[in-house]
Tab-separated table of C-alpha atoms and ligand atoms in Angstrom:
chain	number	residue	atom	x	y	z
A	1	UNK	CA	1.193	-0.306	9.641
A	2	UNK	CA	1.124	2.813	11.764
A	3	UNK	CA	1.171	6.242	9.756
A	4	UNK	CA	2.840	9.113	11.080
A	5	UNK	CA	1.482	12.036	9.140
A	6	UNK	CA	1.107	15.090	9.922
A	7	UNK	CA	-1.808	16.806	11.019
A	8	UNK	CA	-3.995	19.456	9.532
A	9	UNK	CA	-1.995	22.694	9.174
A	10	UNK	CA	-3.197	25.970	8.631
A	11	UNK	CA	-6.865	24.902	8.100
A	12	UNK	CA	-9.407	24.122	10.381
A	13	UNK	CA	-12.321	21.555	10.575
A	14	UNK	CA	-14.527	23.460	8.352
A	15	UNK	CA	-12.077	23.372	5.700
A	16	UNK	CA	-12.331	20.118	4.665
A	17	UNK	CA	-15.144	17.758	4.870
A	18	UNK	CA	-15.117	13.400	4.331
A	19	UNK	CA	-16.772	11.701	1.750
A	20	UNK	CA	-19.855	10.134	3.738
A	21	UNK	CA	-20.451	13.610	5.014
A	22	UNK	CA	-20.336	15.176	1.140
A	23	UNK	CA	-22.393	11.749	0.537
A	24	UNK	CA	-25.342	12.810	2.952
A	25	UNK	CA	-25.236	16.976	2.606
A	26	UNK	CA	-23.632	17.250	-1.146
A	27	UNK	CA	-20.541	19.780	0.928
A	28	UNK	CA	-18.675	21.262	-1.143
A	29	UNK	CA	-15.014	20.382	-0.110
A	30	UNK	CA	-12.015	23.142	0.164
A	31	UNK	CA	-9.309	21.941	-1.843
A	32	UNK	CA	-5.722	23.032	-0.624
A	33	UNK	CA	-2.571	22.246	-2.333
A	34	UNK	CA	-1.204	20.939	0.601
A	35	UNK	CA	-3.794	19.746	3.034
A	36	UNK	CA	-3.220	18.121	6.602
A	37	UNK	CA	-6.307	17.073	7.195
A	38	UNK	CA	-7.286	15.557	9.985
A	39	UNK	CA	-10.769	15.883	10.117
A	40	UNK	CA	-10.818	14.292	6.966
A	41	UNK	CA	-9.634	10.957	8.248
A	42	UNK	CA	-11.809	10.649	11.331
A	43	UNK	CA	-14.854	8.985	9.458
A	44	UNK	CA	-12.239	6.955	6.976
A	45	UNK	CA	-10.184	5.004	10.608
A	46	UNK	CA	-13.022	4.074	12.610
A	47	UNK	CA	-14.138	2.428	9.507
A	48	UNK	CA	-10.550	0.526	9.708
A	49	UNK	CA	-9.940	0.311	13.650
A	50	UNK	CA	-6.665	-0.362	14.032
A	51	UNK	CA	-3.617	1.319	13.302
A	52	UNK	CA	-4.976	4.404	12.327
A	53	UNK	CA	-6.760	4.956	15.533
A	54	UNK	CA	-3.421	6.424	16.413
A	55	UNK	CA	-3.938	9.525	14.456
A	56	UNK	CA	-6.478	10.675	16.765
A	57	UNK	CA	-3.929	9.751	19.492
A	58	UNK	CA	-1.874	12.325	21.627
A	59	UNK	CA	1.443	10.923	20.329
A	60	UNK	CA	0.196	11.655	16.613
A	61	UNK	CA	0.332	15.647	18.067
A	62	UNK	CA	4.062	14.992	17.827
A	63	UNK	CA	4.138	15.199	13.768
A	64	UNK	CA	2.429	18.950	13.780
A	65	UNK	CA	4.889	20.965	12.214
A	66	UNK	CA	5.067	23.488	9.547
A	67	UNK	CA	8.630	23.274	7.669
A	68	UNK	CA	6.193	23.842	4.183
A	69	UNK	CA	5.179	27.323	3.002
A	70	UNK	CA	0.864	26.604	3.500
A	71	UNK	CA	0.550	30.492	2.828
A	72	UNK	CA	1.141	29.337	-1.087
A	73	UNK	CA	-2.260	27.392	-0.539
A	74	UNK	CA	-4.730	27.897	-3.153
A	75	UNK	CA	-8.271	27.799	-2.021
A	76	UNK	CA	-11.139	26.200	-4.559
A	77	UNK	CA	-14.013	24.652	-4.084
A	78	UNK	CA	-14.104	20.867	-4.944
A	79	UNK	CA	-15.753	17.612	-3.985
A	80	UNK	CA	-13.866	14.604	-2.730
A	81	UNK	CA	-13.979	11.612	-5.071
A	82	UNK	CA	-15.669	8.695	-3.269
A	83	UNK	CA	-12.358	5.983	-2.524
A	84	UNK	CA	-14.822	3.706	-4.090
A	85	UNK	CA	-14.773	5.157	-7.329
A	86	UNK	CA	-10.869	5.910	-7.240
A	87	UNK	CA	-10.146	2.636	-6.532
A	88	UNK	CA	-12.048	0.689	-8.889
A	89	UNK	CA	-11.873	3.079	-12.093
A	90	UNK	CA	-8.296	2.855	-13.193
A	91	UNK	CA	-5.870	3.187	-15.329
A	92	UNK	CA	-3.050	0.742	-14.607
A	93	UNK	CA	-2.404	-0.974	-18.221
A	94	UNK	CA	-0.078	-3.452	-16.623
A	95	UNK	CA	-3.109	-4.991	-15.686
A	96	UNK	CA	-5.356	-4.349	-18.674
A	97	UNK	CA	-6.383	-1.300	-20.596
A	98	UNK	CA	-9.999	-1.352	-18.912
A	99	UNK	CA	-11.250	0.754	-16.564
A	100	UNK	CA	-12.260	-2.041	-14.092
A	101	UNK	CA	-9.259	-4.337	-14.847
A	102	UNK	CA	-6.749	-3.113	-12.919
A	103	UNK	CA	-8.872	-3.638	-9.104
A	104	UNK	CA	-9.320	-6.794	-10.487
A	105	UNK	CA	-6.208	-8.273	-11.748
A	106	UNK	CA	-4.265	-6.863	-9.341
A	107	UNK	CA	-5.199	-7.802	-6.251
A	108	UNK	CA	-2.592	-10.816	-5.762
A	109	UNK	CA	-0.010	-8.196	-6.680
A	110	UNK	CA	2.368	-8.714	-4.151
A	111	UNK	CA	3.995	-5.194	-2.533
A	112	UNK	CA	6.133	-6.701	0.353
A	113	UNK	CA	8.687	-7.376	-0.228
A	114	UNK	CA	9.418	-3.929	-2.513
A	115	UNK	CA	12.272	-2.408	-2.784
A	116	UNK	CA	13.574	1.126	-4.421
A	117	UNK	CA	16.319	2.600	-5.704
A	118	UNK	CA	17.600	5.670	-5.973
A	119	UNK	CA	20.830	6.081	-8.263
A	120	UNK	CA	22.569	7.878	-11.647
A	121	UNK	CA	23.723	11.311	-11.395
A	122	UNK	CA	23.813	11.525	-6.642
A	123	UNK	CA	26.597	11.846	-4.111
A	124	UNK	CA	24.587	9.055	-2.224
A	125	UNK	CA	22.541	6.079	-3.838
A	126	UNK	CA	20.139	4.957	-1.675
A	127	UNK	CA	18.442	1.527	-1.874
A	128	UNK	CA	14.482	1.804	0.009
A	129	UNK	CA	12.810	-1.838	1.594
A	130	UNK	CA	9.319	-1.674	2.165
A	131	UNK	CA	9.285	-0.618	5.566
A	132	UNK	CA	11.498	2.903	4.549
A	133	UNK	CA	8.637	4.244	2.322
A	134	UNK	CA	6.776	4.884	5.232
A	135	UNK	CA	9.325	5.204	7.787
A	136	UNK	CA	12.240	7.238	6.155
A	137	UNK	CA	10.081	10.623	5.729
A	138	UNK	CA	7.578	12.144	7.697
A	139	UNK	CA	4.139	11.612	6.186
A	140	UNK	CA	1.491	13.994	5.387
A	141	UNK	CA	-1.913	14.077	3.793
A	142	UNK	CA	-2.643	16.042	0.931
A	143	UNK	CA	-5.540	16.586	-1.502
A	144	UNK	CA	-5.049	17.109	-4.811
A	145	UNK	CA	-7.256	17.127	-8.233
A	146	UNK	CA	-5.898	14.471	-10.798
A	147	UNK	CA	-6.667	15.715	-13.903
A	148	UNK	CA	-6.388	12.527	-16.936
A	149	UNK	CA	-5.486	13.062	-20.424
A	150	UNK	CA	-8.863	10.962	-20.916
A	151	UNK	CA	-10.623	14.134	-20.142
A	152	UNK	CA	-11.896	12.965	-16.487
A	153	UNK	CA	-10.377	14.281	-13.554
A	154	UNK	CA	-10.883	12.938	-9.734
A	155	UNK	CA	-9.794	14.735	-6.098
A	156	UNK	CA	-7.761	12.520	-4.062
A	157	UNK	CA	-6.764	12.764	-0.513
A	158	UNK	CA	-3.440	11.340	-0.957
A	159	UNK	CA	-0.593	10.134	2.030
A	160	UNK	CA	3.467	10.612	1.380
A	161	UNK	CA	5.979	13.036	1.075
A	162	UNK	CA	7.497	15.452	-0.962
A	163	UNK	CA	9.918	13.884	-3.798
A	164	UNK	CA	12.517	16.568	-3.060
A	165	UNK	CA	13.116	15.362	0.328
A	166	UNK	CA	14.282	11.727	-1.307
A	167	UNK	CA	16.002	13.288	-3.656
A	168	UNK	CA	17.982	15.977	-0.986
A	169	UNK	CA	19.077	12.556	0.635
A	170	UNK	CA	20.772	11.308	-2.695
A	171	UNK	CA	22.459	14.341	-3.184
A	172	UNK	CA	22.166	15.001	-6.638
A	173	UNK	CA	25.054	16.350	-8.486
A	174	UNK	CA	25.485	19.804	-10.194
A	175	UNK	CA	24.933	17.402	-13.675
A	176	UNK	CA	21.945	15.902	-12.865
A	177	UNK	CA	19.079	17.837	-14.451
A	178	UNK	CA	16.305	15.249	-15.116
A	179	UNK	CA	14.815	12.327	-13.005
A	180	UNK	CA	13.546	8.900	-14.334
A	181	UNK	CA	11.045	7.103	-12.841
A	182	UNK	CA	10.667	2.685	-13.771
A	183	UNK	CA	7.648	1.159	-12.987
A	184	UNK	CA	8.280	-2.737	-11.898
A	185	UNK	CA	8.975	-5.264	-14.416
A	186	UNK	CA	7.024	-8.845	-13.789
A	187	UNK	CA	5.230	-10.072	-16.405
A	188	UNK	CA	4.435	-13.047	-14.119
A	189	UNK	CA	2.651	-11.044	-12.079
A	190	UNK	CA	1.599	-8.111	-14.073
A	191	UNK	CA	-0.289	-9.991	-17.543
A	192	UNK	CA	-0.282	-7.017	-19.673
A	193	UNK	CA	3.376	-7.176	-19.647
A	194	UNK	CA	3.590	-10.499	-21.073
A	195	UNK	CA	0.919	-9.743	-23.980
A	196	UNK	CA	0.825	-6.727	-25.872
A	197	UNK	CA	-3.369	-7.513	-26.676
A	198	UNK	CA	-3.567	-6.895	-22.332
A	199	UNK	CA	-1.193	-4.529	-22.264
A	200	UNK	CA	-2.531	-1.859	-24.915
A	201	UNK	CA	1.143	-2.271	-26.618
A	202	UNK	CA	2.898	-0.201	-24.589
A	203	UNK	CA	6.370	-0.990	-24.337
A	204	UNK	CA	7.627	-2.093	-20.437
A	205	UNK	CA	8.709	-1.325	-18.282
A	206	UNK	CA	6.502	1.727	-17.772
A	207	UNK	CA	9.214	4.817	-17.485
A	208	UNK	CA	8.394	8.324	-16.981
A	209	UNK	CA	10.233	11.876	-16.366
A	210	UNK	CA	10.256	14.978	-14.993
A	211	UNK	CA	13.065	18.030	-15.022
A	212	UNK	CA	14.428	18.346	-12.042
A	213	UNK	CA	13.393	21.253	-11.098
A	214	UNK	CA	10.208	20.208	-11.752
A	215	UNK	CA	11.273	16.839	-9.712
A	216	UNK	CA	12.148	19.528	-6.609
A	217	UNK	CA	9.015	21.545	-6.653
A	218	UNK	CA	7.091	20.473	-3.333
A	219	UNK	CA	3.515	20.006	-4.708
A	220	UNK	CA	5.630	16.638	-6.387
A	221	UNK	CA	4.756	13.861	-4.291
A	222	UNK	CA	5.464	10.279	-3.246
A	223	UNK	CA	2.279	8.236	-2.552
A	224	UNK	CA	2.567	5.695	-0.518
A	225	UNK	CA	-1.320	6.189	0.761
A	226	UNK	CA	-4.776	7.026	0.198
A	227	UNK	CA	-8.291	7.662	1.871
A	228	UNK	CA	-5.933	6.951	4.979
A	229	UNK	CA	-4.903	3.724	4.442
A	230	UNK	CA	-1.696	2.069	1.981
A	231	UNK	CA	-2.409	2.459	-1.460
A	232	UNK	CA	-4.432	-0.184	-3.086
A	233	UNK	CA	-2.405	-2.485	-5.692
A	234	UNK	CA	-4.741	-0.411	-8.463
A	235	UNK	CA	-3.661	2.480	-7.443
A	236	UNK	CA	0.021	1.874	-7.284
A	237	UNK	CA	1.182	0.185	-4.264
A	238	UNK	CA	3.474	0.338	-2.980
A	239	UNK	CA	4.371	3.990	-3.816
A	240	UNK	CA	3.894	6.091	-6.757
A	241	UNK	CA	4.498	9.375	-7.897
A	242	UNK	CA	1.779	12.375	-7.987
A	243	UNK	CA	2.168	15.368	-10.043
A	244	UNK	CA	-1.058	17.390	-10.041
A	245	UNK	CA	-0.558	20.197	-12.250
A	246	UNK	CA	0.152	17.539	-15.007
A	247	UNK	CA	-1.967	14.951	-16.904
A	248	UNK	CA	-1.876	11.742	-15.116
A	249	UNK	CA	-0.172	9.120	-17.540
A	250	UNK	CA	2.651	11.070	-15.686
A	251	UNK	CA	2.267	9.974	-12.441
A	252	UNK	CA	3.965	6.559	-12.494
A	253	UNK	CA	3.115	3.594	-10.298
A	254	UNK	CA	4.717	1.037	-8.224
A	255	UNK	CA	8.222	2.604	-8.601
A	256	UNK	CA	11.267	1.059	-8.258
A	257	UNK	CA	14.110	2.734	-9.954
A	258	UNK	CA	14.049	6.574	-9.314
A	259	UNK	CA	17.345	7.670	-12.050
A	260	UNK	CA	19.228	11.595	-11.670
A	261	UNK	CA	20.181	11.627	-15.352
A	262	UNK	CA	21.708	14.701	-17.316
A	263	UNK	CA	19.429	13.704	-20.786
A	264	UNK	CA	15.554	14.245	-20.755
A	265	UNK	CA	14.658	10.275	-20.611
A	266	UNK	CA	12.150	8.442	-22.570
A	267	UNK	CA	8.396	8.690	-21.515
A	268	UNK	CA	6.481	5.941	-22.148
A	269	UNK	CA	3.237	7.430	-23.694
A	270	UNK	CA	5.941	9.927	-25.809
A	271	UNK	CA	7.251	7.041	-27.048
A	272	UNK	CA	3.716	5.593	-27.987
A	273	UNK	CA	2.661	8.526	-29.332
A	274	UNK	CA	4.645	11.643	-29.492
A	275	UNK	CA	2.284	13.857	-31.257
A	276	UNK	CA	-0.144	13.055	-28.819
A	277	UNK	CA	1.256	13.039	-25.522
A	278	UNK	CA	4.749	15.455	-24.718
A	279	UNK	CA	7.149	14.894	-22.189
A	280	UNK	CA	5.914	17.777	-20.404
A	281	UNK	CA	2.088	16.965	-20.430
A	282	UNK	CA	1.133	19.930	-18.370
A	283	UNK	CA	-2.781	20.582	-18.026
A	284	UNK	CA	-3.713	22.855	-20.536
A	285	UNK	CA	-7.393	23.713	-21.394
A	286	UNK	CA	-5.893	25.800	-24.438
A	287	UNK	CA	-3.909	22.934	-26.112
A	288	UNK	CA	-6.226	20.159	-27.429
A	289	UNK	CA	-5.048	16.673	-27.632
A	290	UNK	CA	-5.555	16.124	-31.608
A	291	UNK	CA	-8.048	13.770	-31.065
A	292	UNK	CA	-10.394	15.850	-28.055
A	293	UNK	CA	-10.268	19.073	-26.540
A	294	UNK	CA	-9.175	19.622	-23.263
A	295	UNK	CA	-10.899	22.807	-22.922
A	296	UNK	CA	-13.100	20.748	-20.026
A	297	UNK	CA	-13.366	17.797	-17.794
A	298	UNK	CA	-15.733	15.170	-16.440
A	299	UNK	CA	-15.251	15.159	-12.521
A	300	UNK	CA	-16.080	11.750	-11.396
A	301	UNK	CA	-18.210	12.461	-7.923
A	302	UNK	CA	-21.020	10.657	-6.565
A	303	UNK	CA	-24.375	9.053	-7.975
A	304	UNK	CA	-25.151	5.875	-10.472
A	305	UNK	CA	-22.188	5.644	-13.223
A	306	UNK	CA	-20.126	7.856	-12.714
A	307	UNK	CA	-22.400	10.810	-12.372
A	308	UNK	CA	-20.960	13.625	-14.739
A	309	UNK	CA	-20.055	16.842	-13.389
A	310	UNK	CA	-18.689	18.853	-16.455
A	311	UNK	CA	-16.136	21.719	-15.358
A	312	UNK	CA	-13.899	23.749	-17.028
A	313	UNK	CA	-10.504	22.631	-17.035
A	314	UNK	CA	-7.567	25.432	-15.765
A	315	UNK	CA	-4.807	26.336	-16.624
A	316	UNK	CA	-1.833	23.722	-14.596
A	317	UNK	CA	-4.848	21.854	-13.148
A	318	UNK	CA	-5.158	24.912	-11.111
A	319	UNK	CA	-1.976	24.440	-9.355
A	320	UNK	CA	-0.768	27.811	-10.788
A	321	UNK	CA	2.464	28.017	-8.645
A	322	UNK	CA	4.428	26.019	-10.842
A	323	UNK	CA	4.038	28.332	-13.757
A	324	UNK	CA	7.115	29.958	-13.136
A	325	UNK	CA	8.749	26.476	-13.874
A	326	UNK	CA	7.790	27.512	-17.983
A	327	UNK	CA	8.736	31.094	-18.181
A	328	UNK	CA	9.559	31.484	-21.547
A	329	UNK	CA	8.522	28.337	-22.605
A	330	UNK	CA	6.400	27.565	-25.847
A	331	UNK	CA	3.664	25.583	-24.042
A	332	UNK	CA	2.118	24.719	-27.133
A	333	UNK	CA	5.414	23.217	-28.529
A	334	UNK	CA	6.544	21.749	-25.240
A	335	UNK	CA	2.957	19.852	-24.354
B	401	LIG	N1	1.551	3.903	-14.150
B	401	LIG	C1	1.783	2.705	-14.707
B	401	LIG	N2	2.859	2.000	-14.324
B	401	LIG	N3	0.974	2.190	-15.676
B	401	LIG	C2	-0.117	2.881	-16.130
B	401	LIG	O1	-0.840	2.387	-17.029
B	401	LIG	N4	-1.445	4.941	-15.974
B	401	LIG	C3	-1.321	6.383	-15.741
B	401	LIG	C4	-0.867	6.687	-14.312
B	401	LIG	N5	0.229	5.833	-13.916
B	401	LIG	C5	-0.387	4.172	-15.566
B	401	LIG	C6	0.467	4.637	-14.532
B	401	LIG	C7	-2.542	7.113	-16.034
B	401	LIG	S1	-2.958	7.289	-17.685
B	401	LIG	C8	-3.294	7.702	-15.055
B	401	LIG	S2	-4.623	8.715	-15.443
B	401	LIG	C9	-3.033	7.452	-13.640
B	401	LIG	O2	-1.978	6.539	-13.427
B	401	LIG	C10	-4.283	6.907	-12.998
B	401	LIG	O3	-4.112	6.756	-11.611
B	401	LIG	P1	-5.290	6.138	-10.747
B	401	LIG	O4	-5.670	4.830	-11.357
B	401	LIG	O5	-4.748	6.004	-9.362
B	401	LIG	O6	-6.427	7.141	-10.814
């Protein structure tokens, strides 16, 4: 699997720093909204020889282009989550509600085959194999804070593209004004579909949405990568969503039905538990979940388990570009 992503853009090699360096030296990382980062990746493909030795190639110097605004960037200071710790602390309840069940259960999960739809209110459906998620849109790396209802929060060096650009290629129509997401539906291979005990008695298939405009806003991503390599069944292989200025129940994985729909669709954790979790689920360190406040956050970095690195939580995870999105919107009634 070869990944064409593009290369770092608009930062250099100080800006960013990999996790065995931050392991030795305790760096502090520079966290971008959208990061190309190259350096980044160097330590991460020798570790994996192979295909990704062709990032450092002279071809890869092909993919540097700028068609996104990096001047938007916003600077902070942040630590990269060790892939060890985002890979095996989950939440993934098609595979169990614990923390550790998901890189367990899921490793037989099979990804390829895959395929993904993309249908309801376009000019163009389009149907996605496999081999498209990575091949249909130029990939880029980008670095982003996931922020969890749960109160913990991780920073991620994420591989895909923009959702707009999939959504461009349907062609939505002038009615369309929400987007649907459908996680997979196999109980046979997915157990805590077939039992509600595993499965934390959430209703499947796992659906999620987002306005469109929301949908359209660039920092919305596609995964279909991490730490440099393919997603990890855990983590939502073969491609999931990423939404970083919301809480994380909202970024869906292993997607196969992406629906333009003129009704704001059913969420599954709404639908669990609408006065706990709102369609909307933007971070907010003002509005407390009923149960906890989400005035801060345990950053899960380095050290024994799970060393805890209490920080405040801000306002849209930080990602304060999207607040034009909710002008004149009651943030504490639309949670
Ligand atoms: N998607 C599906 N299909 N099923 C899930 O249980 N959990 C969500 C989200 N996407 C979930 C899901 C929650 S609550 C979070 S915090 C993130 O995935 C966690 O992503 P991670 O395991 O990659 O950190």
């Amino acid at each position: 699997m070869i990944f064409n992503f593009r290369k770092a853009n608009g930062l250099t090699e100080n800006d960013v720093t990999d996790e065995s360096v931050y392991k030795e030296r305790r760096a502090i990382l520079k966290t971008l909204g959208y990061v190309g980062a190259g350096s980044l990746l160097a330590t991460a493909r020798s570790a994996n020889a192979g295909p990704f030795d062709w990032f450092n190639s002279d071809e890869a110097s092909k993919f540097v282009t700028s068609p996104l605004d990096f001047t938007k960037a916003k600077a902070t200071s942040d630590i990269l989550t060790p892939e060890e710790k985002a890979t095996t602390y989950n939440n993934f309840y098609e595979f169990g509600t614990g923390k550790g069940d998901p890189v367990e259960k899921a490793q037989d999960f099979k990804v390829n085959p895959w395929t993904l739809k993309v249908e309801g209110l376009v000019e163009k459906p389009l149907t996605l194999a496999y081999e498209d998620l990575f091949s249909m849109f130029s990939l880029e790396e980008r670095i982003y804070r996931l922020r969890c209802v749960e109160a913990w929060s991780m920073v991620i060096p994420w591989i895909g593209f923009s959702l707009a650009n999939i959504i461009k290629k349907a062609q939505p129509l002038s009615k369309a004004k929400y987007v649907s997401f459908q996680t997979l539906y196999d109980p046979k291979q997915m157990p805590g579909q077939s039992s509600r005990f595993i499965g934390g008695g959430v209703d499947y298939p796992y659906v999620e949405g987002l306005r469109l405009d929301e949908a359209m806003q660039p920092l919305t991503m596609l995964s279909v990568g991490m730490y440099g390599k393919t997603l990890p069944p855990q983590n939502g292989a073969p491609i999931r969503l990423v939404v970083p200025w919301k809480y994380g129940f909202k970024s869906i994985k292993s997607i196969v039905k992406i629906v333009l729909t003129d009704k704001q669709p059913p969420t599954t954790w709404q639908t669990l538990a609408a006065d706990e979790y709102g369609f909307y689920a933007n971070v907010n360190p003002k509005v407390d979940h009923p149960r906890w406040s989400q005035a801060r956050e345990r950053r899960i970095v380095s050290g024994g388990l799970f060393e805890q690195n209490r920080i405040d939580t801000l306002p849209f995870n930080g990602y304060e570009e999207v607040a034009p999105l909710y002008k004149g919107l009651d943030l504490r009634k639309f949670y």
